[in-house]
PDB file of N, CA, C and O in Angstrom:
ATOM      1  N   MET A   1      55.262  93.917  77.737  1.00  0.00           N
ATOM      2  CA  MET A   1      54.572  95.169  77.514  1.00  0.00           C
ATOM      3  C   MET A   1      54.116  95.756  78.844  1.00  0.00           C
ATOM      4  O   MET A   1      53.562  95.062  79.686  1.00  0.00           O
ATOM      5  N   LYS A   2      54.329  97.016  78.969  1.00  0.00           N
ATOM      6  CA  LYS A   2      53.845  97.707  80.155  1.00  0.00           C
ATOM      7  C   LYS A   2      52.377  98.044  79.958  1.00  0.00           C
ATOM      8  O   LYS A   2      51.939  98.337  78.861  1.00  0.00           O
ATOM      9  N   LYS A   3      51.651  98.013  81.026  1.00  0.00           N
ATOM     10  CA  LYS A   3      50.236  98.374  80.988  1.00  0.00           C
ATOM     11  C   LYS A   3      50.079  99.760  81.589  1.00  0.00           C
ATOM     12  O   LYS A   3      50.679 100.073  82.609  1.00  0.00           O
ATOM     13  N   TYR A   4      49.299 100.577  80.935  1.00  0.00           N
ATOM     14  CA  TYR A   4      49.023 101.923  81.414  1.00  0.00           C
ATOM     15  C   TYR A   4      47.535 102.041  81.701  1.00  0.00           C
ATOM     16  O   TYR A   4      46.721 101.388  81.071  1.00  0.00           O
ATOM     17  N   PHE A   5      47.194 102.869  82.648  1.00  0.00           N
ATOM     18  CA  PHE A   5      45.793 103.165  82.875  1.00  0.00           C
ATOM     19  C   PHE A   5      45.628 104.672  82.887  1.00  0.00           C
ATOM     20  O   PHE A   5      46.511 105.406  83.296  1.00  0.00           O
ATOM     21  N   LYS A   6      44.502 105.093  82.406  1.00  0.00           N
ATOM     22  CA  LYS A   6      44.255 106.521  82.267  1.00  0.00           C
ATOM     23  C   LYS A   6      43.579 107.042  83.528  1.00  0.00           C
ATOM     24  O   LYS A   6      42.606 106.479  84.000  1.00  0.00           O
ATOM     25  N   ILE A   7      44.124 108.102  84.069  1.00  0.00           N
ATOM     26  CA  ILE A   7      43.542 108.753  85.238  1.00  0.00           C
ATOM     27  C   ILE A   7      42.863 110.030  84.748  1.00  0.00           C
ATOM     28  O   ILE A   7      43.508 110.886  84.151  1.00  0.00           O
ATOM     29  N   HIS A   8      41.581 110.122  84.992  1.00  0.00           N
ATOM     30  CA  HIS A   8      40.855 111.330  84.606  1.00  0.00           C
ATOM     31  C   HIS A   8      41.009 112.357  85.719  1.00  0.00           C
ATOM     32  O   HIS A   8      40.437 112.215  86.800  1.00  0.00           O
ATOM     33  N   SER A   9      41.789 113.381  85.439  1.00  0.00           N
ATOM     34  CA  SER A   9      42.107 114.354  86.488  1.00  0.00           C
ATOM     35  C   SER A   9      40.891 115.155  86.912  1.00  0.00           C
ATOM     36  O   SER A   9      40.823 115.615  88.045  1.00  0.00           O
ATOM     37  N   TYR A  10      39.905 115.299  86.038  1.00  0.00           N
ATOM     38  CA  TYR A  10      38.731 116.061  86.436  1.00  0.00           C
ATOM     39  C   TYR A  10      37.916 115.314  87.490  1.00  0.00           C
ATOM     40  O   TYR A  10      37.263 115.932  88.316  1.00  0.00           O
ATOM     41  N   LEU A  11      37.956 113.973  87.461  1.00  0.00           N
ATOM     42  CA  LEU A  11      37.257 113.208  88.499  1.00  0.00           C
ATOM     43  C   LEU A  11      37.931 113.394  89.856  1.00  0.00           C
ATOM     44  O   LEU A  11      37.258 113.512  90.880  1.00  0.00           O
ATOM     45  N   VAL A  12      39.254 113.438  89.844  1.00  0.00           N
ATOM     46  CA  VAL A  12      39.990 113.692  91.088  1.00  0.00           C
ATOM     47  C   VAL A  12      39.683 115.101  91.586  1.00  0.00           C
ATOM     48  O   VAL A  12      39.471 115.315  92.779  1.00  0.00           O
ATOM     49  N   SER A  13      39.620 116.054  90.671  1.00  0.00           N
ATOM     50  CA  SER A  13      39.318 117.443  91.042  1.00  0.00           C
ATOM     51  C   SER A  13      37.948 117.554  91.692  1.00  0.00           C
ATOM     52  O   SER A  13      37.787 118.218  92.721  1.00  0.00           O
ATOM     53  N   VAL A  14      36.960 116.905  91.097  1.00  0.00           N
ATOM     54  CA  VAL A  14      35.606 116.966  91.646  1.00  0.00           C
ATOM     55  C   VAL A  14      35.562 116.293  93.019  1.00  0.00           C
ATOM     56  O   VAL A  14      34.944 116.804  93.951  1.00  0.00           O
ATOM     57  N   GLY A  15      36.228 115.157  93.151  1.00  0.00           N
ATOM     58  CA  GLY A  15      36.250 114.462  94.436  1.00  0.00           C
ATOM     59  C   GLY A  15      36.895 115.282  95.530  1.00  0.00           C
ATOM     60  O   GLY A  15      36.367 115.396  96.644  1.00  0.00           O
ATOM     61  N   VAL A  16      38.029 115.871  95.224  1.00  0.00           N
ATOM     62  CA  VAL A  16      38.718 116.716  96.210  1.00  0.00           C
ATOM     63  C   VAL A  16      37.855 117.926  96.559  1.00  0.00           C
ATOM     64  O   VAL A  16      37.739 118.313  97.722  1.00  0.00           O
ATOM     65  N   GLY A  17      37.215 118.505  95.552  1.00  0.00           N
ATOM     66  CA  GLY A  17      36.356 119.659  95.798  1.00  0.00           C
ATOM     67  C   GLY A  17      35.179 119.327  96.701  1.00  0.00           C
ATOM     68  O   GLY A  17      34.871 120.064  97.637  1.00  0.00           O
ATOM     69  N   PHE A  18      34.507 118.202  96.415  1.00  0.00           N
ATOM     70  CA  PHE A  18      33.368 117.810  97.256  1.00  0.00           C
ATOM     71  C   PHE A  18      33.789 117.523  98.696  1.00  0.00           C
ATOM     72  O   PHE A  18      33.118 117.923  99.639  1.00  0.00           O
ATOM     73  N   LEU A  19      34.898 116.815  98.847  1.00  0.00           N
ATOM     74  CA  LEU A  19      35.366 116.532 100.211  1.00  0.00           C
ATOM     75  C   LEU A  19      35.723 117.805 100.964  1.00  0.00           C
ATOM     76  O   LEU A  19      35.385 117.957 102.144  1.00  0.00           O
ATOM     77  N   ASN A  20      36.406 118.714 100.289  1.00  0.00           N
ATOM     78  CA  ASN A  20      36.757 119.981 100.936  1.00  0.00           C
ATOM     79  C   ASN A  20      35.517 120.777 101.297  1.00  0.00           C
ATOM     80  O   ASN A  20      35.442 121.364 102.377  1.00  0.00           O
ATOM     81  N   PHE A  21      34.546 120.812 100.393  1.00  0.00           N
ATOM     82  CA  PHE A  21      33.317 121.551 100.679  1.00  0.00           C
ATOM     83  C   PHE A  21      32.594 120.936 101.872  1.00  0.00           C
ATOM     84  O   PHE A  21      32.091 121.655 102.744  1.00  0.00           O
ATOM     85  N   TYR A  22      32.553 119.620 101.925  1.00  0.00           N
ATOM     86  CA  TYR A  22      31.896 118.948 103.048  1.00  0.00           C
ATOM     87  C   TYR A  22      32.563 119.309 104.369  1.00  0.00           C
ATOM     88  O   TYR A  22      31.893 119.685 105.334  1.00  0.00           O
ATOM     89  N   PHE A  23      33.889 119.210 104.395  1.00  0.00           N
ATOM     90  CA  PHE A  23      34.595 119.518 105.637  1.00  0.00           C
ATOM     91  C   PHE A  23      34.449 120.986 106.024  1.00  0.00           C
ATOM     92  O   PHE A  23      34.220 121.308 107.189  1.00  0.00           O
ATOM     93  N   LEU A  24      34.574 121.868 105.063  1.00  0.00           N
ATOM     94  CA  LEU A  24      34.522 123.294 105.386  1.00  0.00           C
ATOM     95  C   LEU A  24      33.120 123.748 105.766  1.00  0.00           C
ATOM     96  O   LEU A  24      32.934 124.489 106.736  1.00  0.00           O
ATOM     97  N   PHE A  25      32.117 123.332 104.995  1.00  0.00           N
ATOM     98  CA  PHE A  25      30.771 123.843 105.197  1.00  0.00           C
ATOM     99  C   PHE A  25      30.034 123.127 106.329  1.00  0.00           C
ATOM    100  O   PHE A  25      29.479 123.763 107.220  1.00  0.00           O
ATOM    101  N   TYR A  26      30.042 121.810 106.291  1.00  0.00           N
ATOM    102  CA  TYR A  26      29.247 121.076 107.276  1.00  0.00           C
ATOM    103  C   TYR A  26      29.960 120.874 108.619  1.00  0.00           C
ATOM    104  O   TYR A  26      29.350 121.020 109.669  1.00  0.00           O
ATOM    105  N   LEU A  27      31.223 120.529 108.570  1.00  0.00           N
ATOM    106  CA  LEU A  27      31.908 120.218 109.818  1.00  0.00           C
ATOM    107  C   LEU A  27      32.465 121.459 110.520  1.00  0.00           C
ATOM    108  O   LEU A  27      32.426 121.556 111.741  1.00  0.00           O
ATOM    109  N   TRP A  28      33.019 122.397 109.743  1.00  0.00           N
ATOM    110  CA  TRP A  28      33.606 123.577 110.360  1.00  0.00           C
ATOM    111  C   TRP A  28      32.677 124.778 110.331  1.00  0.00           C
ATOM    112  O   TRP A  28      33.011 125.843 110.823  1.00  0.00           O
ATOM    113  N   GLU A  29      31.539 124.645 109.669  1.00  0.00           N
ATOM    114  CA  GLU A  29      30.492 125.658 109.601  1.00  0.00           C
ATOM    115  C   GLU A  29      30.988 127.009 109.087  1.00  0.00           C
ATOM    116  O   GLU A  29      30.642 128.067 109.622  1.00  0.00           O
ATOM    117  N   ILE A  30      31.774 126.950 108.022  1.00  0.00           N
ATOM    118  CA  ILE A  30      32.193 128.164 107.315  1.00  0.00           C
ATOM    119  C   ILE A  30      31.100 128.459 106.283  1.00  0.00           C
ATOM    120  O   ILE A  30      30.453 127.544 105.779  1.00  0.00           O
ATOM    121  N   SER A  31      30.880 129.713 105.948  1.00  0.00           N
ATOM    122  CA  SER A  31      29.810 130.062 105.007  1.00  0.00           C
ATOM    123  C   SER A  31      30.000 129.319 103.685  1.00  0.00           C
ATOM    124  O   SER A  31      31.122 129.012 103.276  1.00  0.00           O
ATOM    125  N   TRP A  32      28.877 129.064 103.004  1.00  0.00           N
ATOM    126  CA  TRP A  32      28.953 128.219 101.818  1.00  0.00           C
ATOM    127  C   TRP A  32      29.705 128.904 100.683  1.00  0.00           C
ATOM    128  O   TRP A  32      30.327 128.243  99.859  1.00  0.00           O
ATOM    129  N   GLU A  33      29.667 130.242 100.608  1.00  0.00           N
ATOM    130  CA  GLU A  33      30.379 130.941  99.540  1.00  0.00           C
ATOM    131  C   GLU A  33      31.895 130.750  99.672  1.00  0.00           C
ATOM    132  O   GLU A  33      32.585 130.420  98.710  1.00  0.00           O
ATOM    133  N   ILE A  34      32.382 130.944 100.884  1.00  0.00           N
ATOM    134  CA  ILE A  34      33.821 130.784 101.128  1.00  0.00           C
ATOM    135  C   ILE A  34      34.218 129.319 100.980  1.00  0.00           C
ATOM    136  O   ILE A  34      35.246 129.002 100.369  1.00  0.00           O
ATOM    137  N   SER A  35      33.384 128.419 101.477  1.00  0.00           N
ATOM    138  CA  SER A  35      33.662 126.985 101.361  1.00  0.00           C
ATOM    139  C   SER A  35      33.726 126.563  99.897  1.00  0.00           C
ATOM    140  O   SER A  35      34.598 125.794  99.498  1.00  0.00           O
ATOM    141  N   PHE A  36      32.797 127.084  99.099  1.00  0.00           N
ATOM    142  CA  PHE A  36      32.764 126.735  97.683  1.00  0.00           C
ATOM    143  C   PHE A  36      34.012 127.223  96.959  1.00  0.00           C
ATOM    144  O   PHE A  36      34.617 126.480  96.181  1.00  0.00           O
ATOM    145  N   VAL A  37      34.399 128.451  97.214  1.00  0.00           N
ATOM    146  CA  VAL A  37      35.583 129.015  96.549  1.00  0.00           C
ATOM    147  C   VAL A  37      36.840 128.237  96.935  1.00  0.00           C
ATOM    148  O   VAL A  37      37.653 127.869  96.070  1.00  0.00           O
ATOM    149  N   ILE A  38      37.005 127.963  98.201  1.00  0.00           N
ATOM    150  CA  ILE A  38      38.185 127.222  98.664  1.00  0.00           C
ATOM    151  C   ILE A  38      38.184 125.810  98.093  1.00  0.00           C
ATOM    152  O   ILE A  38      39.209 125.321  97.607  1.00  0.00           O
ATOM    153  N   ALA A  39      37.013 125.149  98.122  1.00  0.00           N
ATOM    154  CA  ALA A  39      36.914 123.786  97.592  1.00  0.00           C
ATOM    155  C   ALA A  39      37.194 123.766  96.099  1.00  0.00           C
ATOM    156  O   ALA A  39      37.877 122.872  95.594  1.00  0.00           O
ATOM    157  N   PHE A  40      36.683 124.750  95.373  1.00  0.00           N
ATOM    158  CA  PHE A  40      36.912 124.819  93.924  1.00  0.00           C
ATOM    159  C   PHE A  40      38.397 125.006  93.628  1.00  0.00           C
ATOM    160  O   PHE A  40      38.961 124.315  92.762  1.00  0.00           O
ATOM    161  N   LEU A  41      39.029 125.912  94.333  1.00  0.00           N
ATOM    162  CA  LEU A  41      40.456 126.169  94.100  1.00  0.00           C
ATOM    163  C   LEU A  41      41.317 124.953  94.453  1.00  0.00           C
ATOM    164  O   LEU A  41      42.231 124.595  93.700  1.00  0.00           O
ATOM    165  N   LEU A  42      41.030 124.307  95.575  1.00  0.00           N
ATOM    166  CA  LEU A  42      41.811 123.130  95.948  1.00  0.00           C
ATOM    167  C   LEU A  42      41.578 121.966  94.985  1.00  0.00           C
ATOM    168  O   LEU A  42      42.500 121.220  94.667  1.00  0.00           O
ATOM    169  N   GLY A  43      40.355 121.809  94.504  1.00  0.00           N
ATOM    170  CA  GLY A  43      40.071 120.779  93.507  1.00  0.00           C
ATOM    171  C   GLY A  43      40.803 121.047  92.202  1.00  0.00           C
ATOM    172  O   GLY A  43      41.363 120.145  91.586  1.00  0.00           O
ATOM    173  N   HIS A  44      40.809 122.303  91.798  1.00  0.00           N
ATOM    174  CA  HIS A  44      41.519 122.684  90.569  1.00  0.00           C
ATOM    175  C   HIS A  44      43.024 122.431  90.709  1.00  0.00           C
ATOM    176  O   HIS A  44      43.661 121.894  89.799  1.00  0.00           O
ATOM    177  N   LEU A  45      43.577 122.796  91.843  1.00  0.00           N
ATOM    178  CA  LEU A  45      45.005 122.565  92.084  1.00  0.00           C
ATOM    179  C   LEU A  45      45.329 121.068  92.124  1.00  0.00           C
ATOM    180  O   LEU A  45      46.370 120.639  91.617  1.00  0.00           O
ATOM    181  N   ALA A  46      44.441 120.270  92.709  1.00  0.00           N
ATOM    182  CA  ALA A  46      44.663 118.822  92.770  1.00  0.00           C
ATOM    183  C   ALA A  46      44.655 118.216  91.376  1.00  0.00           C
ATOM    184  O   ALA A  46      45.493 117.372  91.044  1.00  0.00           O
ATOM    185  N   GLY A  47      43.724 118.646  90.534  1.00  0.00           N
ATOM    186  CA  GLY A  47      43.661 118.136  89.163  1.00  0.00           C
ATOM    187  C   GLY A  47      44.878 118.522  88.347  1.00  0.00           C
ATOM    188  O   GLY A  47      45.446 117.707  87.613  1.00  0.00           O
ATOM    189  N   ASN A  48      45.290 119.768  88.457  1.00  0.00           N
ATOM    190  CA  ASN A  48      46.480 120.218  87.731  1.00  0.00           C
ATOM    191  C   ASN A  48      47.734 119.536  88.253  1.00  0.00           C
ATOM    192  O   ASN A  48      48.629 119.199  87.477  1.00  0.00           O
ATOM    193  N   GLY A  49      47.808 119.349  89.560  1.00  0.00           N
ATOM    194  CA  GLY A  49      48.962 118.653  90.134  1.00  0.00           C
ATOM    195  C   GLY A  49      49.041 117.224  89.643  1.00  0.00           C
ATOM    196  O   GLY A  49      50.123 116.700  89.374  1.00  0.00           O
ATOM    197  N   LEU A  50      47.900 116.572  89.522  1.00  0.00           N
ATOM    198  CA  LEU A  50      47.875 115.205  89.013  1.00  0.00           C
ATOM    199  C   LEU A  50      48.332 115.161  87.561  1.00  0.00           C
ATOM    200  O   LEU A  50      49.078 114.265  87.166  1.00  0.00           O
ATOM    201  N   ASP A  51      47.879 116.122  86.757  1.00  0.00           N
ATOM    202  CA  ASP A  51      48.314 116.174  85.364  1.00  0.00           C
ATOM    203  C   ASP A  51      49.822 116.356  85.262  1.00  0.00           C
ATOM    204  O   ASP A  51      50.480 115.742  84.426  1.00  0.00           O
ATOM    205  N   ILE A  52      50.379 117.187  86.111  1.00  0.00           N
ATOM    206  CA  ILE A  52      51.825 117.435  86.070  1.00  0.00           C
ATOM    207  C   ILE A  52      52.581 116.217  86.591  1.00  0.00           C
ATOM    208  O   ILE A  52      53.572 115.785  85.994  1.00  0.00           O
ATOM    209  N   TYR A  53      52.109 115.645  87.694  1.00  0.00           N
ATOM    210  CA  TYR A  53      52.810 114.515  88.307  1.00  0.00           C
ATOM    211  C   TYR A  53      52.717 113.255  87.450  1.00  0.00           C
ATOM    212  O   TYR A  53      53.714 112.605  87.174  1.00  0.00           O
ATOM    213  N   ALA A  54      51.526 112.903  87.036  1.00  0.00           N
ATOM    214  CA  ALA A  54      51.331 111.662  86.286  1.00  0.00           C
ATOM    215  C   ALA A  54      51.637 111.851  84.810  1.00  0.00           C
ATOM    216  O   ALA A  54      52.019 110.899  84.132  1.00  0.00           O
ATOM    217  N   GLY A  55      51.477 113.058  84.310  1.00  0.00           N
ATOM    218  CA  GLY A  55      51.696 113.303  82.895  1.00  0.00           C
ATOM    219  C   GLY A  55      50.520 112.806  82.090  1.00  0.00           C
ATOM    220  O   GLY A  55      49.842 111.861  82.449  1.00  0.00           O
ATOM    221  N   LYS A  56      50.286 113.469  81.009  1.00  0.00           N
ATOM    222  CA  LYS A  56      49.204 113.043  80.133  1.00  0.00           C
ATOM    223  C   LYS A  56      49.801 112.184  79.025  1.00  0.00           C
ATOM    224  O   LYS A  56      50.694 112.620  78.302  1.00  0.00           O
ATOM    225  N   ILE A  57      49.316 110.976  78.914  1.00  0.00           N
ATOM    226  CA  ILE A  57      49.787 110.055  77.878  1.00  0.00           C
ATOM    227  C   ILE A  57      48.625 109.804  76.931  1.00  0.00           C
ATOM    228  O   ILE A  57      47.574 109.319  77.346  1.00  0.00           O
ATOM    229  N   SER A  58      48.816 110.137  75.673  1.00  0.00           N
ATOM    230  CA  SER A  58      47.745 109.919  74.707  1.00  0.00           C
ATOM    231  C   SER A  58      47.860 108.518  74.117  1.00  0.00           C
ATOM    232  O   SER A  58      48.894 107.856  74.214  1.00  0.00           O
ATOM    233  N   GLN A  59      46.803 108.067  73.476  1.00  0.00           N
ATOM    234  CA  GLN A  59      46.797 106.744  72.874  1.00  0.00           C
ATOM    235  C   GLN A  59      47.803 106.683  71.722  1.00  0.00           C
ATOM    236  O   GLN A  59      48.443 105.661  71.514  1.00  0.00           O
ATOM    237  N   ALA A  60      47.965 107.770  70.997  1.00  0.00           N
ATOM    238  CA  ALA A  60      48.928 107.800  69.894  1.00  0.00           C
ATOM    239  C   ALA A  60      50.353 107.599  70.407  1.00  0.00           C
ATOM    240  O   ALA A  60      51.159 106.901  69.781  1.00  0.00           O
ATOM    241  N   GLU A  61      50.676 108.221  71.545  1.00  0.00           N
ATOM    242  CA  GLU A  61      52.009 108.051  72.121  1.00  0.00           C
ATOM    243  C   GLU A  61      52.233 106.612  72.559  1.00  0.00           C
ATOM    244  O   GLU A  61      53.323 106.063  72.392  1.00  0.00           O
ATOM    245  N   LEU A  62      51.203 106.000  73.154  1.00  0.00           N
ATOM    246  CA  LEU A  62      51.324 104.602  73.569  1.00  0.00           C
ATOM    247  C   LEU A  62      51.530 103.684  72.370  1.00  0.00           C
ATOM    248  O   LEU A  62      52.347 102.765  72.414  1.00  0.00           O
ATOM    249  N   GLU A  63      50.789 103.936  71.283  1.00  0.00           N
ATOM    250  CA  GLU A  63      50.919 103.107  70.092  1.00  0.00           C
ATOM    251  C   GLU A  63      52.290 103.301  69.442  1.00  0.00           C
ATOM    252  O   GLU A  63      52.886 102.340  68.951  1.00  0.00           O
ATOM    253  N   ALA A  64      52.795 104.524  69.437  1.00  0.00           N
ATOM    254  CA  ALA A  64      54.118 104.774  68.856  1.00  0.00           C
ATOM    255  C   ALA A  64      55.202 104.074  69.671  1.00  0.00           C
ATOM    256  O   ALA A  64      56.127 103.483  69.103  1.00  0.00           O
ATOM    257  N   LYS A  65      55.083 104.111  70.980  1.00  0.00           N
ATOM    258  CA  LYS A  65      56.057 103.436  71.841  1.00  0.00           C
ATOM    259  C   LYS A  65      56.004 101.932  71.633  1.00  0.00           C
ATOM    260  O   LYS A  65      57.037 101.270  71.537  1.00  0.00           O
ATOM    261  N   GLU A  66      54.803 101.386  71.532  1.00  0.00           N
ATOM    262  CA  GLU A  66      54.648  99.945  71.305  1.00  0.00           C
ATOM    263  C   GLU A  66      55.197  99.554  69.937  1.00  0.00           C
ATOM    264  O   GLU A  66      55.850  98.518  69.802  1.00  0.00           O
ATOM    265  N   ALA A  67      54.981 100.390  68.927  1.00  0.00           N
ATOM    266  CA  ALA A  67      55.494 100.103  67.591  1.00  0.00           C
ATOM    267  C   ALA A  67      57.023 100.095  67.580  1.00  0.00           C
ATOM    268  O   ALA A  67      57.645  99.260  66.911  1.00  0.00           O
ATOM    269  N   LYS A  68      57.649 101.012  68.324  1.00  0.00           N
ATOM    270  CA  LYS A  68      59.110 101.037  68.404  1.00  0.00           C
ATOM    271  C   LYS A  68      59.644  99.782  69.071  1.00  0.00           C
ATOM    272  O   LYS A  68      60.655  99.214  68.628  1.00  0.00           O
ATOM    273  N   GLU A  69      58.972  99.321  70.129  1.00  0.00           N
ATOM    274  CA  GLU A  69      59.414  98.104  70.811  1.00  0.00           C
ATOM    275  C   GLU A  69      59.284  96.881  69.904  1.00  0.00           C
ATOM    276  O   GLU A  69      60.179  96.029  69.869  1.00  0.00           O
ATOM    277  N   ILE A  70      58.199  96.808  69.154  1.00  0.00           N
ATOM    278  CA  ILE A  70      58.010  95.689  68.218  1.00  0.00           C
ATOM    279  C   ILE A  70      59.053  95.746  67.119  1.00  0.00           C
ATOM    280  O   ILE A  70      59.626  94.724  66.724  1.00  0.00           O
ATOM    281  N   SER A  71      59.337  96.937  66.629  1.00  0.00           N
ATOM    282  CA  SER A  71      60.339  97.102  65.578  1.00  0.00           C
ATOM    283  C   SER A  71      61.724  96.679  66.062  1.00  0.00           C
ATOM    284  O   SER A  71      62.477  96.022  65.340  1.00  0.00           O
ATOM    285  N   LYS A  72      62.075  97.038  67.299  1.00  0.00           N
ATOM    286  CA  LYS A  72      63.365  96.618  67.855  1.00  0.00           C
ATOM    287  C   LYS A  72      63.434  95.103  67.992  1.00  0.00           C
ATOM    288  O   LYS A  72      64.464  94.487  67.710  1.00  0.00           O
ATOM    289  N   THR A  73      62.349  94.495  68.415  1.00  0.00           N
ATOM    290  CA  THR A  73      62.306  93.041  68.566  1.00  0.00           C
ATOM    291  C   THR A  73      62.482  92.352  67.221  1.00  0.00           C
ATOM    292  O   THR A  73      63.230  91.378  67.098  1.00  0.00           O
ATOM    293  N   ILE A  74      61.818  92.865  66.207  1.00  0.00           N
ATOM    294  CA  ILE A  74      61.937  92.279  64.861  1.00  0.00           C
ATOM    295  C   ILE A  74      63.345  92.446  64.335  1.00  0.00           C
ATOM    296  O   ILE A  74      63.924  91.519  63.744  1.00  0.00           O
ATOM    297  N   ASP A  75      63.932  93.627  64.519  1.00  0.00           N
ATOM    298  CA  ASP A  75      65.309  93.859  64.058  1.00  0.00           C
ATOM    299  C   ASP A  75      66.297  92.919  64.739  1.00  0.00           C
ATOM    300  O   ASP A  75      67.183  92.352  64.087  1.00  0.00           O
ATOM    301  N   SER A  76      66.137  92.731  66.035  1.00  0.00           N
ATOM    302  CA  SER A  76      67.080  91.824  66.747  1.00  0.00           C
ATOM    303  C   SER A  76      66.854  90.382  66.307  1.00  0.00           C
ATOM    304  O   SER A  76      67.807  89.612  66.204  1.00  0.00           O
ATOM    305  N   PHE A  77      65.628  90.013  66.005  1.00  0.00           N
ATOM    306  CA  PHE A  77      65.345  88.654  65.531  1.00  0.00           C
ATOM    307  C   PHE A  77      65.960  88.431  64.162  1.00  0.00           C
ATOM    308  O   PHE A  77      66.533  87.371  63.882  1.00  0.00           O
ATOM    309  N   GLU A  78      65.865  89.422  63.265  1.00  0.00           N
ATOM    310  CA  GLU A  78      66.430  89.297  61.921  1.00  0.00           C
ATOM    311  C   GLU A  78      67.956  89.225  61.959  1.00  0.00           C
ATOM    312  O   GLU A  78      68.567  88.525  61.172  1.00  0.00           O
ATOM    313  N   LYS A  79      68.569  89.965  62.873  1.00  0.00           N
ATOM    314  CA  LYS A  79      70.032  89.944  62.979  1.00  0.00           C
ATOM    315  C   LYS A  79      70.511  88.596  63.521  1.00  0.00           C
ATOM    316  O   LYS A  79      71.547  88.095  63.099  1.00  0.00           O
ATOM    317  N   ASN A  80      69.797  88.045  64.477  1.00  0.00           N
ATOM    318  CA  ASN A  80      70.201  86.800  65.084  1.00  0.00           C
ATOM    319  C   ASN A  80      69.766  85.574  64.291  1.00  0.00           C
ATOM    320  O   ASN A  80      70.353  84.505  64.430  1.00  0.00           O
ATOM    321  N   GLY A  81      68.738  85.693  63.518  1.00  0.00           N
ATOM    322  CA  GLY A  81      68.169  84.524  62.871  1.00  0.00           C
ATOM    323  C   GLY A  81      68.524  84.437  61.452  1.00  0.00           C
ATOM    324  O   GLY A  81      68.789  83.593  60.735  1.00  0.00           O
TER     325      GLY A  81
END
């Protein structure tokens, strides 16, 4: 059985946003309004990119896939045994 782990894309979005805001506002001394907008947009893009790249897998899909694998195993056992 393959093991899957769920990645919460909103946590990645918030992390990317905070890091971007820190770099833009504190280190580069850009105004907080512009830093906030840029950080928000980059965080949003990072979250959406993660959803597209990793794909969203629901628990129902995982259970259906596992049920198909078990069914195939049982069928092959019945044919051979």
